[in-house]
Amino acid sequence: MLSLRSLTKVFERGTVNENCVLDDLSLSLAAGDFVTIIGSNGAGKSTLFNAICGSIALDTGMVVLDGKDITKQRDYKRAQDIGRLFQDPHTGTAADFSIEENLALVYAKVKGRFALQQAIRKDDRLFFEEQVLRLGMGLEKRMKMRVGLLSGGQRQALTLLLATLSPPKLLLLDEHTAALDPLSAKAVLSLTEDITKKHRITTLMITHNISDALSMGNRTIMMAHGKVVMDIAQDERRYMTVADLLERYKKQVHHDLDTDRIVFS
Ligand SMILES: Nc1ncnc2c1ncn2[C@@H]1O[C@H](COP(=O)(O)OP(=O)(O)O)[C@@H](O)[C@H]1O
Ligand SMILES: [Mg+2]
């Protein structure tokens, strides 16, 4: 489904700051895979997502999505097939527009219509309400509320809904719940599982929460120094504890996993 072949990216090549952030990295995902990614700060996780989305150019390597080589495809083209969420809940939705208008904007793009030039159609309005109802946050009663007034968790849930309104082939989640309070994070993660399962969206999720990394999805990879240093699935993963995983990391990389706020449970 997704095939990353020998991706290499060196920042500031030829200077004292030369930094090989993706080092001959290869990874393949099957359709419907939900893969969690963990790794220390600076391991190259976000850069990997940038390479998949086309927001940075690779030095060498190939990105193949659904059998198509998209290595040279422009980022806005790839955005039709790839959804992405960031840590900051302020990205991904328009603060000055209402919940309903945010949905209408994305929906118009999906349908190839001009947005906001015409009033929102009655049947669309009902469809939007149905979608928002599924978030389970009571927002369907506040469709005309400005998105800027929502809490971080509500806003991130809405962002997830917008990113999957037309289900993408691939969904990239870059610590999308790290800035949320624990309860909101839990709600957004559960929604993430529901939506990706329902549409069978192939997903890569970067997280600092090792427990989530093991419990969500069907496979976990660990990145260090621009490489995949660990790739676990099935029974091995099923029986792995957070402590096992940290130990395994240390054995492999020869230092402790270090992130800003490593979360164990
Ligand atoms: N556009 C860029 N220019 C120069 N260096 C960069 C750029 N983007 C990322 N880096 C560097 O690449 C390394 C990996 O960054 P990143 O992929 O964001 O790590 P992670 O998401 O795993 O914490 C870091 O050392 C970072 O400073
Ligand atoms: Mg990052």
Coordinates of C-alpha atoms and ligand atoms in Angstrom, one line a residue:
M1 CA 0.0 0.0 0.0
L2 CA 2.8 2.4 1.0
S3 CA 6.3 1.5 0.2
L4 CA 9.2 3.7 1.3
R5 CA 12.4 2.7 -0.4
S6 CA 15.8 3.7 0.9
L7 CA 14.8 7.2 1.9
T8 CA 17.8 9.5 2.6
K9 CA 17.8 13.1 3.7
V10 CA 20.8 15.1 4.9
F11 CA 20.2 18.6 6.2
E12 CA 23.0 21.1 5.9
R13 CA 25.2 18.8 3.9
G14 CA 28.9 19.7 3.8
T15 CA 28.7 22.0 6.9
V16 CA 29.8 21.2 10.4
N17 CA 26.1 20.9 11.2
E18 CA 25.6 18.1 8.6
N19 CA 22.7 16.0 9.9
C20 CA 21.6 12.7 8.3
V21 CA 18.0 12.7 9.4
L22 CA 16.7 9.8 7.2
D23 CA 19.4 7.2 6.6
D24 CA 18.5 4.7 3.9
L25 CA 15.1 4.1 5.6
S26 CA 12.8 1.5 4.1
L27 CA 9.4 0.6 5.3
S28 CA 6.3 -1.1 3.8
L29 CA 2.7 -0.9 4.9
A30 CA -0.1 -3.2 3.9
A31 CA -3.6 -1.7 3.2
G32 CA -5.4 -1.1 6.5
D33 CA -2.3 -1.2 8.6
F34 CA -2.2 1.1 11.6
V35 CA 1.4 1.5 12.6
T36 CA 2.5 3.4 15.7
I37 CA 5.9 5.1 15.6
I38 CA 8.1 5.9 18.6
G39 CA 11.6 7.3 18.9
S40 CA 13.7 9.9 20.7
N41 CA 13.5 13.6 19.9
G42 CA 15.3 14.3 16.6
A43 CA 15.1 10.7 15.5
G44 CA 13.6 11.9 12.2
K45 CA 9.9 11.0 12.7
S46 CA 8.4 14.3 11.6
T47 CA 10.9 14.4 8.7
L48 CA 9.7 11.0 7.6
F49 CA 6.2 12.4 7.4
N50 CA 7.4 15.5 5.6
A51 CA 9.1 13.2 3.0
I52 CA 5.9 11.2 2.6
C53 CA 3.8 14.3 2.1
G54 CA 6.3 16.0 -0.2
S55 CA 6.9 19.0 2.1
I56 CA 10.6 18.2 1.8
A57 CA 12.5 16.8 -1.1
L58 CA 14.5 13.6 -0.6
D59 CA 18.2 13.3 -1.5
T60 CA 17.6 9.7 -2.6
G61 CA 14.8 7.1 -2.3
M62 CA 11.4 6.5 -3.5
V63 CA 7.9 6.9 -2.1
V64 CA 5.3 4.6 -3.6
L65 CA 1.6 5.0 -2.7
D66 CA -0.9 2.4 -3.9
G67 CA 1.5 1.3 -6.6
K68 CA 2.2 4.8 -7.9
D69 CA 5.6 6.4 -7.6
I70 CA 4.8 9.8 -6.0
T71 CA 8.4 10.8 -5.1
K72 CA 8.4 13.8 -7.5
Q73 CA 4.7 14.6 -7.1
R74 CA 4.0 18.1 -5.6
D75 CA 2.7 18.3 -2.0
Y76 CA -0.7 19.8 -2.9
K77 CA -1.3 16.9 -5.2
R78 CA -0.4 14.3 -2.6
A79 CA -2.8 16.0 -0.1
Q80 CA -5.7 14.5 -2.0
D81 CA -4.6 11.0 -0.9
I82 CA -2.8 11.8 2.3
G83 CA -4.3 13.3 5.5
R84 CA -2.1 14.8 8.2
L85 CA -2.7 15.9 11.7
F86 CA -0.2 17.8 13.9
Q87 CA 0.3 18.3 17.6
D88 CA -1.0 21.8 17.6
P89 CA -4.9 21.7 17.6
H90 CA -4.9 25.2 16.0
T91 CA -3.7 23.8 12.7
G92 CA -6.2 22.0 10.4
T93 CA -9.3 24.1 11.0
A94 CA -10.1 27.7 10.4
A95 CA -10.7 29.5 13.7
D96 CA -12.9 32.3 12.3
F97 CA -15.3 30.0 10.6
S98 CA -18.1 28.0 12.3
I99 CA -18.0 24.3 12.7
E100 CA -20.5 24.0 9.8
E101 CA -18.5 26.3 7.6
N102 CA -15.3 24.4 8.2
L103 CA -17.1 21.2 7.1
A104 CA -18.6 23.0 4.1
L105 CA -15.2 24.2 3.0
V106 CA -13.7 20.7 3.0
Y107 CA -16.8 19.1 1.6
A108 CA -16.9 21.6 -1.3
K109 CA -13.3 20.6 -2.1
V110 CA -14.3 16.9 -2.0
K111 CA -17.3 17.5 -4.3
G112 CA -15.5 20.0 -6.5
R113 CA -17.9 22.8 -5.7
F114 CA -17.2 26.4 -4.9
A115 CA -17.4 26.8 -1.1
L116 CA -19.4 29.5 0.7
Q117 CA -20.5 31.2 -2.5
Q118 CA -23.9 29.6 -1.9
A119 CA -25.7 29.0 1.3
I120 CA -25.1 25.6 2.8
R121 CA -27.6 23.2 1.4
K122 CA -30.2 21.7 3.7
D123 CA -29.2 18.1 2.9
D124 CA -25.5 19.0 3.4
R125 CA -26.3 20.6 6.7
L126 CA -28.0 17.3 7.9
F127 CA -25.0 15.3 6.7
F128 CA -22.6 17.6 8.6
E129 CA -24.7 17.3 11.8
E130 CA -24.6 13.5 11.5
Q131 CA -20.8 13.6 11.1
V132 CA -20.3 15.9 14.1
L133 CA -22.7 13.8 16.2
R134 CA -20.4 10.9 15.8
L135 CA -17.7 12.8 17.6
G136 CA -19.8 12.3 20.8
M137 CA -19.0 15.8 22.1
G138 CA -22.4 17.5 21.7
L139 CA -21.0 19.8 19.0
E140 CA -23.9 19.0 16.7
K141 CA -26.0 21.5 18.8
R142 CA -23.4 24.2 18.2
M143 CA -22.8 24.0 14.4
K144 CA -22.7 27.8 14.1
M145 CA -20.1 28.3 16.8
R146 CA -16.7 29.7 15.8
V147 CA -14.1 26.9 15.8
G148 CA -11.7 29.3 17.6
L149 CA -14.0 29.0 20.7
L150 CA -13.7 25.2 20.9
S151 CA -11.4 23.4 23.4
G152 CA -8.2 21.9 22.1
G153 CA -9.7 18.4 22.3
Q154 CA -12.9 19.4 20.5
R155 CA -10.9 21.2 17.8
Q156 CA -8.6 18.2 17.3
A157 CA -11.6 15.9 17.0
L158 CA -13.0 18.2 14.4
T159 CA -9.7 18.3 12.5
L160 CA -9.7 14.5 12.5
L161 CA -13.2 14.5 11.1
L162 CA -12.3 17.0 8.4
A163 CA -9.2 15.1 7.4
T164 CA -11.2 11.9 7.0
L165 CA -14.5 13.4 5.6
S166 CA -13.4 12.0 2.3
P167 CA -11.3 9.0 3.6
P168 CA -7.6 9.5 2.5
K169 CA -5.5 6.5 1.4
L170 CA -3.1 7.3 4.1
L171 CA -3.4 9.2 7.4
L172 CA -0.4 10.6 9.2
L173 CA -0.8 11.5 12.8
D174 CA 2.1 13.4 14.3
E175 CA 1.6 13.3 18.1
H176 CA -1.9 14.7 17.5
T177 CA -2.9 14.3 21.1
A178 CA 0.3 15.4 22.8
A179 CA -1.0 18.9 23.5
L180 CA -4.3 17.8 25.0
D181 CA -5.3 17.1 28.6
P182 CA -5.5 13.3 29.3
L183 CA -9.2 13.0 29.0
S184 CA -9.4 14.8 25.7
A185 CA -6.4 12.8 24.4
K186 CA -8.3 9.6 25.3
A187 CA -11.4 10.8 23.5
V188 CA -9.5 11.8 20.4
L189 CA -7.6 8.5 20.4
S190 CA -10.7 6.5 20.7
L191 CA -12.2 8.5 17.8
T192 CA -9.0 7.9 15.8
E193 CA -9.5 4.1 16.2
D194 CA -13.2 4.3 15.3
I195 CA -12.7 6.4 12.2
T196 CA -9.7 4.5 10.9
K197 CA -11.3 1.2 11.4
K198 CA -14.6 2.2 9.9
H199 CA -13.0 3.4 6.7
R200 CA -10.0 1.0 6.9
I201 CA -7.6 3.9 6.5
T202 CA -3.9 3.0 6.4
T203 CA -2.4 5.0 9.3
L204 CA 0.9 6.0 10.7
M205 CA 0.8 7.5 14.2
I206 CA 3.8 9.1 16.0
T207 CA 3.3 9.1 19.7
H208 CA 5.3 9.7 22.9
N209 CA 2.9 7.4 24.8
I210 CA 4.5 4.0 24.7
S211 CA 1.5 2.3 26.2
D212 CA -0.7 3.8 23.4
A213 CA 2.0 2.8 20.9
L214 CA 1.6 -0.8 22.0
S215 CA -2.2 -0.9 22.5
M216 CA -3.3 0.9 19.3
G217 CA -3.0 -0.4 15.8
N218 CA -1.4 -3.6 14.7
R219 CA 2.3 -2.8 14.5
T220 CA 4.9 -0.7 16.2
I221 CA 8.1 0.7 14.8
M222 CA 10.8 2.5 16.6
M223 CA 13.1 5.0 14.9
A224 CA 16.6 6.1 15.9
H225 CA 19.1 8.2 13.9
G226 CA 16.9 8.2 10.8
K227 CA 16.5 4.4 10.7
V228 CA 13.8 1.9 11.7
V229 CA 15.6 0.1 14.5
M230 CA 12.7 -2.1 15.7
D231 CA 9.5 -3.4 14.0
I232 CA 7.2 -5.5 16.1
A233 CA 3.8 -7.0 15.3
Q234 CA 1.5 -9.9 16.1
D235 CA 2.3 -12.2 19.1
E236 CA 5.6 -10.5 19.9
R237 CA 3.8 -7.2 20.2
R238 CA 0.7 -8.6 21.9
Y239 CA 2.8 -9.8 24.8
M240 CA 5.2 -6.9 25.0
T241 CA 5.1 -4.6 28.0
V242 CA 6.3 -1.0 28.1
A243 CA 9.2 -2.1 30.2
D244 CA 10.1 -4.8 27.6
L245 CA 10.0 -2.3 24.9
L246 CA 12.2 0.3 26.7
E247 CA 14.7 -2.5 27.4
R248 CA 14.8 -3.6 23.8
Y249 CA 15.3 -0.1 22.7
K250 CA 18.3 0.3 25.0
K251 CA 19.8 -2.9 23.9
Q252 CA 19.5 -1.9 20.2
V253 CA 20.4 1.8 20.4
H254 CA 22.8 1.7 23.4
H255 CA 21.1 4.6 25.3
D256 CA 17.7 5.2 26.9
L257 CA 14.8 6.4 24.9
D258 CA 14.6 10.1 25.6
T259 CA 11.8 12.4 24.7
D260 CA 10.4 15.6 26.3
R261 CA 7.7 13.9 28.1
I262 CA 7.8 10.2 27.8
V263 CA 4.5 8.8 28.9
F264 CA 4.3 5.3 30.2
S265 CA 0.6 4.8 30.8
Ligands
LIG1 N1 14.1 21.8 7.5 C1 15.1 21.4 8.3 N2 16.3 21.9 8.2 C2 17.3 21.6 9.0 N3 17.3 20.6 9.9 C3 16.1 20.0 10.1 C4 14.9 20.4 9.3 N4 13.8 19.7 9.8 C5 14.3 18.9 10.8 N5 15.6 19.1 11.0 C6 16.5 18.4 11.9 O1 16.3 17.0 11.7 C7 16.4 16.3 12.9 C8 15.1 15.4 13.0 O2 14.0 16.2 13.2 P1 12.5 15.6 13.3 O3 12.3 14.8 12.1 O4 11.6 16.8 13.5 O5 12.6 14.7 14.6 P2 11.5 14.0 15.5 O6 10.2 14.4 14.9 O7 11.8 12.6 15.4 O8 11.6 14.6 16.8 C9 16.5 17.3 14.0 O9 17.8 17.3 14.4 C10 16.0 18.6 13.4 O10 16.7 19.7 13.9
MG2 MG 8.5 15.4 15.6

